[in-house]
Coordinates of N, CA and C in Angstrom, one line a residue:
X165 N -37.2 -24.9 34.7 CA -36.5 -26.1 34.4 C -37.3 -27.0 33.5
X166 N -37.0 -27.5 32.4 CA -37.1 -28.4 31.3 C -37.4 -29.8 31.4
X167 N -38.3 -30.3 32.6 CA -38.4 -31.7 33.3 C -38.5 -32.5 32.2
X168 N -39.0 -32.6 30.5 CA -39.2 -33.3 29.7 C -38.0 -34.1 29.2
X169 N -38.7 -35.3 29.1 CA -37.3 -36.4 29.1 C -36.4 -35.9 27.3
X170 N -37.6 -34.9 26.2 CA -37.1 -35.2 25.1 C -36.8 -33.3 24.8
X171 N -36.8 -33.1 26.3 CA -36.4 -31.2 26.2 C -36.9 -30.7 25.1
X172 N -38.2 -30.5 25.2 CA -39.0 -29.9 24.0 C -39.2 -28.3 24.8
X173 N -38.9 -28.2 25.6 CA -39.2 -26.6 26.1 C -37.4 -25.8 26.0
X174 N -36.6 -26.8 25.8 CA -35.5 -26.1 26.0 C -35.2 -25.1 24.8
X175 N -34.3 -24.1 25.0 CA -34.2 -23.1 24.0 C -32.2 -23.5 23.7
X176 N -31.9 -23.4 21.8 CA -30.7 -24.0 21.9 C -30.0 -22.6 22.4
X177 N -28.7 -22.8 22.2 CA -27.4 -22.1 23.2 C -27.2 -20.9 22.6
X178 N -27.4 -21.2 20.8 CA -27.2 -20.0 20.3 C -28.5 -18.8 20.6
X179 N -29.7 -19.4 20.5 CA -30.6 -18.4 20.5 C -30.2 -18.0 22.4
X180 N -30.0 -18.5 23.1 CA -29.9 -18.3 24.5 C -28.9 -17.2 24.6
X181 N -27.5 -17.0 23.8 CA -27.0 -16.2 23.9 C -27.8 -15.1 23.6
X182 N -28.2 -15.2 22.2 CA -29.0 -13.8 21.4 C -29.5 -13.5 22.2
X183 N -30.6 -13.9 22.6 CA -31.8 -13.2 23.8 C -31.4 -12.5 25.1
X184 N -30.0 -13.1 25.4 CA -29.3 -12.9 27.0 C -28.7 -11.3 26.2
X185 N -28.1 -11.3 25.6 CA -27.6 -10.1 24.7 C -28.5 -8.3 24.2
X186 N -30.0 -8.8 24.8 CA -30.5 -7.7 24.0 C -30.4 -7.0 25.7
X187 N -30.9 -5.4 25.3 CA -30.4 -4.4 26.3 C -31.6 -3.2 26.0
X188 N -32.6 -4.1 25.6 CA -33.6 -3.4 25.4 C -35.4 -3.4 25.8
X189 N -35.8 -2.6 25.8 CA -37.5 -3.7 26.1 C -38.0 -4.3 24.7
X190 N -38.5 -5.3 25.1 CA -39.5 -6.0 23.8 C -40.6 -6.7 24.6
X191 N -42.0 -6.1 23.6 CA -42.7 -6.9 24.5 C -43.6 -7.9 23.4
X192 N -44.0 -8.8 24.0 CA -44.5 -10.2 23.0 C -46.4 -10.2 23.1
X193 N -46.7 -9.4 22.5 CA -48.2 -9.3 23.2 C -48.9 -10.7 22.0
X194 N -49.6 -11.6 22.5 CA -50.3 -12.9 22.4 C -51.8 -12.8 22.4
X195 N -52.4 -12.6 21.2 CA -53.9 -12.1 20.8 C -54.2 -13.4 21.4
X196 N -54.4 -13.9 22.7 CA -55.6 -15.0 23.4 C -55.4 -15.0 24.7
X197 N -56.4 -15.2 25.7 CA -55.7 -15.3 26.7 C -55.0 -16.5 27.2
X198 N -54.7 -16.2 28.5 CA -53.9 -17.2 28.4 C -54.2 -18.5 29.2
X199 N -55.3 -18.8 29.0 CA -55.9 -20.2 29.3 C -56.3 -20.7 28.1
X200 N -56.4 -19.9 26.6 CA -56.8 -20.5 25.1 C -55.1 -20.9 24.9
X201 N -54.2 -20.6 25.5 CA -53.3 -20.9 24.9 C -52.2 -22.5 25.7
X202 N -52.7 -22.0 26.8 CA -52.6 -23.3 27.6 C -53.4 -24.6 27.9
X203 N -54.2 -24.5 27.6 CA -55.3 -25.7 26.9 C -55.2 -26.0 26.0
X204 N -55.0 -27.7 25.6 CA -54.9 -28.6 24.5 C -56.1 -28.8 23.8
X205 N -56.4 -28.3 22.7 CA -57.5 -28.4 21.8 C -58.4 -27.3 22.2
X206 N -57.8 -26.7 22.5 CA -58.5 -25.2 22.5 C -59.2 -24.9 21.3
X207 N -58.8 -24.9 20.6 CA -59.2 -24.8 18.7 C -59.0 -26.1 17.9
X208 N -60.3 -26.2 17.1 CA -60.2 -27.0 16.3 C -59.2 -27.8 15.6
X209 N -58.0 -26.7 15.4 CA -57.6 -26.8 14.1 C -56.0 -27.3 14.3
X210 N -56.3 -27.2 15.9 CA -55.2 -27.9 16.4 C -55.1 -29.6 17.4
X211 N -55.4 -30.0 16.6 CA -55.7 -31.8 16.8 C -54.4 -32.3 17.9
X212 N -53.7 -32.0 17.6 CA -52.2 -32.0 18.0 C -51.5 -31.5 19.3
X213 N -52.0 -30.4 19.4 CA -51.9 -29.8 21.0 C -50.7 -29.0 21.0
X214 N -50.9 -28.4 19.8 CA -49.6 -28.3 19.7 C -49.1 -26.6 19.8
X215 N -50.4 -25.9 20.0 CA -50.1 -24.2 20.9 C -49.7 -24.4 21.9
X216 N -50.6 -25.2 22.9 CA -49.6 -24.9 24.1 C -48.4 -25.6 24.3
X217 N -47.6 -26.2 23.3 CA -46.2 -26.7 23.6 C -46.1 -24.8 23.0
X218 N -46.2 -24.4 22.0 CA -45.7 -23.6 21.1 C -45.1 -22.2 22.2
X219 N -46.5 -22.0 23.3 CA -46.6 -21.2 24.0 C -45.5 -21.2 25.1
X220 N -45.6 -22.6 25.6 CA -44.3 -22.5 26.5 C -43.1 -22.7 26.5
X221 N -43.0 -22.5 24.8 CA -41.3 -22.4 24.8 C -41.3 -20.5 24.5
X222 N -42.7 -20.1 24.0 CA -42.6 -18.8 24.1 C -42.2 -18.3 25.5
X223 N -42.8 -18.6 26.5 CA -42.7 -18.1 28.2 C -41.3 -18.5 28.3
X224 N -40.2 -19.1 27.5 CA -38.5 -19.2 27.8 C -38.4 -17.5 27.8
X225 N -39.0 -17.1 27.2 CA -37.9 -15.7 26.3 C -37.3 -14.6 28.0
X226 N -38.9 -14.4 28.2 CA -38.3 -13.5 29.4 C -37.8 -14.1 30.7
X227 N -38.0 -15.7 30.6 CA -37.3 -16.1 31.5 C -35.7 -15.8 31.5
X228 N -35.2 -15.7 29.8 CA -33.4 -15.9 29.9 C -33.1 -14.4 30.2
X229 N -34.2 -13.2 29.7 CA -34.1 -12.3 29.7 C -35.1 -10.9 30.4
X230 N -35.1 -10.0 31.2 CA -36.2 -9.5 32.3 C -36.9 -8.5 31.1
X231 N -35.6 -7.9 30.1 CA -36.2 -7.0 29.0 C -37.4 -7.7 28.5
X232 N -37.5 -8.7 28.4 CA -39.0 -9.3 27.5 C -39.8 -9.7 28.3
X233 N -41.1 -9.0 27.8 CA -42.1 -9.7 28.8 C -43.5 -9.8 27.7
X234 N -44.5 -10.9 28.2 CA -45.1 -11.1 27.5 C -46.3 -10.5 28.0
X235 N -47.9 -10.5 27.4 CA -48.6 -9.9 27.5 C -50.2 -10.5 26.7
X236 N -50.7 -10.6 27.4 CA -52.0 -11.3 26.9 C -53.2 -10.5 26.4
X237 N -53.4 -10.2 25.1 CA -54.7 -9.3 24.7 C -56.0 -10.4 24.5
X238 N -57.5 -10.0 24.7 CA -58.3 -10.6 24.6 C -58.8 -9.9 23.5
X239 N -59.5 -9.8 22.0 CA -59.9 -9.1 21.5 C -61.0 -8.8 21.8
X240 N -61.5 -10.0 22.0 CA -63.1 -9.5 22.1 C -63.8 -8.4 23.7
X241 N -62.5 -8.5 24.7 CA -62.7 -7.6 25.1 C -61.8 -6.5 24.7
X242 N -60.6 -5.9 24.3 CA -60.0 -5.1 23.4 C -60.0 -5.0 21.8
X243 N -61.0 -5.1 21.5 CA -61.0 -5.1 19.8 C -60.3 -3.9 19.4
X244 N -59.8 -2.5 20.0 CA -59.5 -1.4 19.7 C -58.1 -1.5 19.3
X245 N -57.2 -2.8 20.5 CA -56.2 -3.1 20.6 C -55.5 -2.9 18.8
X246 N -56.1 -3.8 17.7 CA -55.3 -3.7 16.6 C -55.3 -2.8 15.5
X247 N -56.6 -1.7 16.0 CA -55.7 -0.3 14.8 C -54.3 0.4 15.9
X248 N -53.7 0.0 16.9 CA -52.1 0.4 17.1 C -51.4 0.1 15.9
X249 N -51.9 -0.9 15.1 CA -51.0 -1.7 14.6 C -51.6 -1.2 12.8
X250 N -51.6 0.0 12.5 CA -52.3 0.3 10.8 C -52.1 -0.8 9.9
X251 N -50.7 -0.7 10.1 CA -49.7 -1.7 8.9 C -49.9 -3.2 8.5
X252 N -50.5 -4.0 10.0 CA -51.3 -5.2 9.8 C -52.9 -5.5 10.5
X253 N -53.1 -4.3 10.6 CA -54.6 -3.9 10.9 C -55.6 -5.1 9.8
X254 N -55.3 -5.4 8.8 CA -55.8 -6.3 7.9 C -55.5 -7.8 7.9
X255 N -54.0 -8.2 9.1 CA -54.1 -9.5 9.5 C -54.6 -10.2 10.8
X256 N -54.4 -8.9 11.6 CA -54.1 -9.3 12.7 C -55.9 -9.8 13.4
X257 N -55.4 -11.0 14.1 CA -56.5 -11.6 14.2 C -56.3 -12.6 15.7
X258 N -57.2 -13.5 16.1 CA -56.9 -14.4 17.3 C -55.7 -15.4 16.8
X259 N -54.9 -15.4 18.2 CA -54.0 -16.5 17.8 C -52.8 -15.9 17.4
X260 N -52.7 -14.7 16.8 CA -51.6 -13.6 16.2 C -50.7 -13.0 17.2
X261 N -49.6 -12.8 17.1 CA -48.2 -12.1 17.9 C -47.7 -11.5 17.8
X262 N -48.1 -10.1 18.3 CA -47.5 -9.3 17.9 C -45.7 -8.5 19.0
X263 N -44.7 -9.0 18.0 CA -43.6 -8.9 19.1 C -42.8 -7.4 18.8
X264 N -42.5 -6.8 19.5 CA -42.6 -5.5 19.2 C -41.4 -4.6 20.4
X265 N -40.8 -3.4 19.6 CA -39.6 -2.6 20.4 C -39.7 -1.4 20.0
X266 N -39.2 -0.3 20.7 CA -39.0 1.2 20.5 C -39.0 1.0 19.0
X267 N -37.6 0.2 18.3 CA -37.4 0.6 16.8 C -39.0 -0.4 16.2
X268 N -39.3 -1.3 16.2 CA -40.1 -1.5 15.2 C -40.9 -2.5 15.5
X269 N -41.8 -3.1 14.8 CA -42.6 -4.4 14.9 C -43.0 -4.9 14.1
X270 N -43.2 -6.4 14.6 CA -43.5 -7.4 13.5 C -44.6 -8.3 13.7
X271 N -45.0 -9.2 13.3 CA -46.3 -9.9 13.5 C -46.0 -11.7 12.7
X272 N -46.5 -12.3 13.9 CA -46.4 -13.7 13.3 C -47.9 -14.4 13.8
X273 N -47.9 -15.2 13.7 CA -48.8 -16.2 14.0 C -49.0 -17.8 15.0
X274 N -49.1 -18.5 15.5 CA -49.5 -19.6 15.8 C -49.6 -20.3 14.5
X275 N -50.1 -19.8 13.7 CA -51.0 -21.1 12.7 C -49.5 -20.8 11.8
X276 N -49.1 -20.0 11.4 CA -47.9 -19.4 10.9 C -46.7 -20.4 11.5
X277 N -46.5 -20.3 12.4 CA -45.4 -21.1 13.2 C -45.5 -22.5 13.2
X278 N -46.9 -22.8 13.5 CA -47.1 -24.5 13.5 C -48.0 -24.9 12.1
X279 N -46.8 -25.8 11.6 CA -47.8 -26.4 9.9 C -48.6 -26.9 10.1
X280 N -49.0 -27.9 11.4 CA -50.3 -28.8 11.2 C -51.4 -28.0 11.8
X281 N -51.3 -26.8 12.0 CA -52.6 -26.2 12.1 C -53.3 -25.4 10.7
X282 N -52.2 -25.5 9.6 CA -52.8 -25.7 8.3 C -53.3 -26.8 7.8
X283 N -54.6 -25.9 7.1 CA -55.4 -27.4 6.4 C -54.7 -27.9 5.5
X284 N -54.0 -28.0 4.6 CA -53.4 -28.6 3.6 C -51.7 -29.2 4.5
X285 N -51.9 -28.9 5.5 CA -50.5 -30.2 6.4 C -50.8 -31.5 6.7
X286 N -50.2 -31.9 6.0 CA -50.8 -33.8 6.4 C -49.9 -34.7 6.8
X287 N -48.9 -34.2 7.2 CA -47.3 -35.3 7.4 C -47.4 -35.7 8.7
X288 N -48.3 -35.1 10.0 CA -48.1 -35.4 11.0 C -48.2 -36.2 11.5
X289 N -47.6 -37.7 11.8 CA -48.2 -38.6 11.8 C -47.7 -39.4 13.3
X290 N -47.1 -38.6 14.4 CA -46.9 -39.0 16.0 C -47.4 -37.8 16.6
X291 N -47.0 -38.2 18.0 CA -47.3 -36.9 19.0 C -45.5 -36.3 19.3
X292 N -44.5 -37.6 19.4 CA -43.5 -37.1 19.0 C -43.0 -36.4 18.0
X293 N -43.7 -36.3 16.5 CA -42.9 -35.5 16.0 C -43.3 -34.1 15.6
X294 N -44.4 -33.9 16.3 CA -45.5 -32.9 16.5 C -44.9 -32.1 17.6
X295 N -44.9 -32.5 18.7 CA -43.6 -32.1 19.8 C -42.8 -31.3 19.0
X296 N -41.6 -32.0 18.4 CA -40.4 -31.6 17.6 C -40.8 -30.5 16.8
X297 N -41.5 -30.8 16.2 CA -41.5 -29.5 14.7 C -42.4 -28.1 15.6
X298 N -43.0 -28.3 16.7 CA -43.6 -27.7 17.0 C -42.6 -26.4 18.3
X299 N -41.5 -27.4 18.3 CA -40.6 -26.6 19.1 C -39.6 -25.5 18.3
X300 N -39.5 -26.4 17.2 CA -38.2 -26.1 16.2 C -38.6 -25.0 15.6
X301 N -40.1 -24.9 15.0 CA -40.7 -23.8 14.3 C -40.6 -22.5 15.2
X302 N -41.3 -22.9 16.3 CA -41.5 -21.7 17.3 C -40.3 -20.9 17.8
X303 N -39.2 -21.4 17.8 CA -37.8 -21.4 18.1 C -37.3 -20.0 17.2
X304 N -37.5 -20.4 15.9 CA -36.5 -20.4 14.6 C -37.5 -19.1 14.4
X305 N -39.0 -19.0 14.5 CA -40.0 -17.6 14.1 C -39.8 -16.8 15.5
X306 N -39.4 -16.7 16.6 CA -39.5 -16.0 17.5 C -38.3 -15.3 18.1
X307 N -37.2 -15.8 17.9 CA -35.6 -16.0 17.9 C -35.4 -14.8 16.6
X308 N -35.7 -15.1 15.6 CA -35.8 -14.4 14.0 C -36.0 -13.2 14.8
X309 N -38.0 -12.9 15.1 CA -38.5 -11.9 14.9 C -37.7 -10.8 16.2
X310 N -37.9 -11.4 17.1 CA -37.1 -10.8 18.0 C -35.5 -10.1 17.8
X311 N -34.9 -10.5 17.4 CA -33.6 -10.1 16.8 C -34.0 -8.9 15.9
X312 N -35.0 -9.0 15.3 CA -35.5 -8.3 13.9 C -35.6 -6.7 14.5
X313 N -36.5 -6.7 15.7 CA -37.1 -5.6 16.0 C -36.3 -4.9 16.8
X314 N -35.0 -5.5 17.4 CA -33.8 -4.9 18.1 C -32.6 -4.3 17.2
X315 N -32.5 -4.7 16.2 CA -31.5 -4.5 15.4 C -31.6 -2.8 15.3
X316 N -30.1 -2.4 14.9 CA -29.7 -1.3 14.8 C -30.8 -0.6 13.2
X317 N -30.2 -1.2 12.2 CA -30.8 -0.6 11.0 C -31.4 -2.1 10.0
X318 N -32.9 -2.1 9.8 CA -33.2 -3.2 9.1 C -32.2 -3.4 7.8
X319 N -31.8 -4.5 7.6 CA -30.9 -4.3 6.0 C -31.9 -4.6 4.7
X320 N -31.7 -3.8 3.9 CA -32.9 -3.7 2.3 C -31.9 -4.5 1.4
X321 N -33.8 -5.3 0.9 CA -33.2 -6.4 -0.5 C -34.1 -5.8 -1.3
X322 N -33.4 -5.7 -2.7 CA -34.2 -5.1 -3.4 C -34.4 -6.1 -4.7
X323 N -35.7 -6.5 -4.5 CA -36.0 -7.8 -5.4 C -36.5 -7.4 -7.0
X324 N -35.1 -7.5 -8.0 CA -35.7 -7.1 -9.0 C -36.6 -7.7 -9.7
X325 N -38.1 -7.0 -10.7 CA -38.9 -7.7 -11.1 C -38.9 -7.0 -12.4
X326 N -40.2 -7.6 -13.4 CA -39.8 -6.8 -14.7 C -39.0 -7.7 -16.0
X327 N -38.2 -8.7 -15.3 CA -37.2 -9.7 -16.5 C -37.6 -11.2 -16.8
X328 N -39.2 -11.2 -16.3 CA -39.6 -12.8 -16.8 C -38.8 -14.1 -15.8
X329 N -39.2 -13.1 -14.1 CA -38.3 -14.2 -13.7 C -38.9 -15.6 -13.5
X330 N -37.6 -16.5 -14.2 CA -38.1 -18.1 -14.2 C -38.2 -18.9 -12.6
X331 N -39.7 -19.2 -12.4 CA -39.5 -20.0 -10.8 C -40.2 -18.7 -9.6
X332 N -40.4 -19.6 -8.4 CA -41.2 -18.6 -7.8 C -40.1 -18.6 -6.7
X333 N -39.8 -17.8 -6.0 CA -38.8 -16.7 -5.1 C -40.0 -16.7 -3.6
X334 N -41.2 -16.9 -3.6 CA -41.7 -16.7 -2.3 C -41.2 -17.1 -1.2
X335 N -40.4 -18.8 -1.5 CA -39.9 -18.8 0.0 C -39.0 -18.5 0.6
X336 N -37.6 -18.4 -0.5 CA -36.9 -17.7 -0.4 C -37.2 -15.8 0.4
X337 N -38.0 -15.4 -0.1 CA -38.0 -14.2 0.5 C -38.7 -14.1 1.8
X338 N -39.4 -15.0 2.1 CA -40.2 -15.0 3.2 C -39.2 -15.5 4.5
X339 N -37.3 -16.5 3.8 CA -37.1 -16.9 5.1 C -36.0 -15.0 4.9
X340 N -35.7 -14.4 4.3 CA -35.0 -13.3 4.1 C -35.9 -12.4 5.2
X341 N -37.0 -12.6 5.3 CA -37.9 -11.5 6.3 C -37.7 -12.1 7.4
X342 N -38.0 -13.2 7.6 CA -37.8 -13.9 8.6 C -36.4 -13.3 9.8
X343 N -35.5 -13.5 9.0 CA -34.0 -13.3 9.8 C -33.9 -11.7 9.4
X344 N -34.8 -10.5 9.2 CA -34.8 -9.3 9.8 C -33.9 -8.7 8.1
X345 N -35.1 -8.9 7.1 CA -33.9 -8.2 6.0 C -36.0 -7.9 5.7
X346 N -35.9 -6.2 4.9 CA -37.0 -5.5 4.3 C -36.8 -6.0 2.9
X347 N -37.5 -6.7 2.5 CA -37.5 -6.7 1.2 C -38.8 -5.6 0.0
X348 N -38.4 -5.2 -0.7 CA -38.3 -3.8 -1.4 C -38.8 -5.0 -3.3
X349 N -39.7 -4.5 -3.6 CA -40.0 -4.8 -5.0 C -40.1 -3.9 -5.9
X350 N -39.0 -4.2 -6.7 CA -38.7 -3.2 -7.7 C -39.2 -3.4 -9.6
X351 N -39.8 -3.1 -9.8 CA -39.9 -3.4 -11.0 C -39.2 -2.4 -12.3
X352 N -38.1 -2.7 -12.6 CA -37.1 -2.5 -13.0 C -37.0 -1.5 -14.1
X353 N -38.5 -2.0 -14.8 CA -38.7 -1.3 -16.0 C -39.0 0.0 -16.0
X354 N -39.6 0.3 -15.2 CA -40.2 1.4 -14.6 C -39.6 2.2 -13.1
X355 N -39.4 1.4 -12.6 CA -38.7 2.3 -11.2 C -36.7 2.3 -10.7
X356 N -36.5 3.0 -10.2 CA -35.0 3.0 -9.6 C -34.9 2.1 -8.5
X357 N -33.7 2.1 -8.5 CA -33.6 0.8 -7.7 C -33.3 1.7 -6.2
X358 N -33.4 1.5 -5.3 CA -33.1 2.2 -3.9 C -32.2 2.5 -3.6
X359 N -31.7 3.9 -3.3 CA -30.4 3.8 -2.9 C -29.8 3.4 -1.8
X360 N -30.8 3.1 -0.6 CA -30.3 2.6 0.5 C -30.8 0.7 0.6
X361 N -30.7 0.2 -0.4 CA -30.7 -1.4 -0.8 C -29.1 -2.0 -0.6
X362 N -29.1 -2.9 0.3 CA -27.9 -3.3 0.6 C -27.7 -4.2 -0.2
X363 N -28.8 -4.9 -0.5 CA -28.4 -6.4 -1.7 C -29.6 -6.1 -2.6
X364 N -29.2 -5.9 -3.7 CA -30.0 -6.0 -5.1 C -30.3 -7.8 -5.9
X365 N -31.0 -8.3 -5.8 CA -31.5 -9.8 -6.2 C -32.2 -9.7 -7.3
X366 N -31.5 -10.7 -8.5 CA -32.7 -10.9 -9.4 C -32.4 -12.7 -9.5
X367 N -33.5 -12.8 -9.1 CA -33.6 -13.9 -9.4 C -33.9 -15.2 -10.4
X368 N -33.1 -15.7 -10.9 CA -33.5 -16.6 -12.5 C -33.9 -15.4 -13.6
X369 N -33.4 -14.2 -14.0 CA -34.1 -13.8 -15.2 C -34.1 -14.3 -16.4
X370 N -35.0 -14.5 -16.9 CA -35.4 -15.0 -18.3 C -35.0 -14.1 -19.2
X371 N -35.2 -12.5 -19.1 CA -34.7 -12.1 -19.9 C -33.3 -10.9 -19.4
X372 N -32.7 -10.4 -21.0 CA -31.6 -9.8 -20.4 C -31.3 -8.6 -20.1
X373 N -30.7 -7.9 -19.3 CA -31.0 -6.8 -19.2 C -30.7 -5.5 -20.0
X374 N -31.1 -4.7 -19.8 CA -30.9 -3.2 -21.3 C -29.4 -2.5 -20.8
X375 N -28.7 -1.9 -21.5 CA -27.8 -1.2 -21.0 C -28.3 0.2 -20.5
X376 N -29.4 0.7 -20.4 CA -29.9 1.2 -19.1 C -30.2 0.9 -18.2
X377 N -30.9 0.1 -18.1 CA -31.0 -0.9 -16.8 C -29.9 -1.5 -16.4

């Protein structure tokens, strides 16, 4: 139960449904243990305190649902723990989440999830609204990934490159991963476009295209 007067642990209705809905295992394994994560100022880089709000709106998940359960790796005593993982064997680090299902897995972060544990975040400027963003984020990345890794078939975007595109597309694509779509970079000049790409995107091109292309 959610004793907080401003329900910062509560999870909204819609993601409540989603999570009540899955029929599968997923498990959330949490690169710290779990007294780094329930400790305020555990890390420097979080002034704010704002992992362990982050963490205990993570511990909602298997509460709404028994398929999820979470799982605490220490690396330094399992360092071996992240070549399971080849594909982000190159990110994966303390602090990192790896949430994961028969079909597939994904990887997010703490520092990923909460802005003010980036050095270049400077807007924070209460404990209230540190609370908030720190609920909202963790919600919106965990709700996503989760969904992501249960889904039937990931859906492919195939982002065309090659035409001088005007403007940068990163965030855009990054919330497209987010909500469980593969994005595919095609550079047009040179390669075919996928045949199993459900949405082909070009974004602002500058220039126009060939009648082979």
């Amino acid at each position: 139960v959610d004793m907080t007067d401003d329900k910062r642990y509560t999870l909204t209705a819609e993601t409540e449904q989603l999570i009540k809905n899955i029929d599968e295992r997923v498990e959330i394994d949490i690169l710290a243990t779990e007294a780094q994560c329930t400790t305020s100022g555990a890390i420097v880089s979080d002034p704010y305190g704002q992992i362990p709000i982050a963490h205990e709106i993570i511990r909602r998940y298997p509460q709404l649902n028994s398929h999820i359960s979470i799982n605490y790796v220490d690396l330094s005593k399992i360092p071996a723990y992240i070549m399971q993982f080849p594909e982000y064997s190159d990110v994966l680090d303390y602090y990192y989440i790896v949430i994961k299902s028969a079909r597939r897995t994904r990887v997010t972060s703490f520092f990923e999830m909460l802005p003010s544990l980036s050095s270049d975040y400077s807007t924070f400027d209460s404990t209230t609204q540190s609370s908030s963003l720190a609920q909202s984020y963790t919600e919106t990345y965990m709700t996503s990934l989760i969904k992501t890794v249960t889904l039937d078939k990931t859906p492919v975007v195939a982002f065309v490159e090659g035409l001088n595109v005007d403007g940068n597309s990163s965030e855009f694509l990054e919330i497209l991963e987010l909500n469980g779509f593969e994005i595919r970079h095609v550079d047009i000049r040179r390669e075919e476009l996928p045949d199993d790409a459900d949405i082909v995107m070009l974004a602002a091109p500058t220039t126009d295209l060939s009648r082979a292309q």
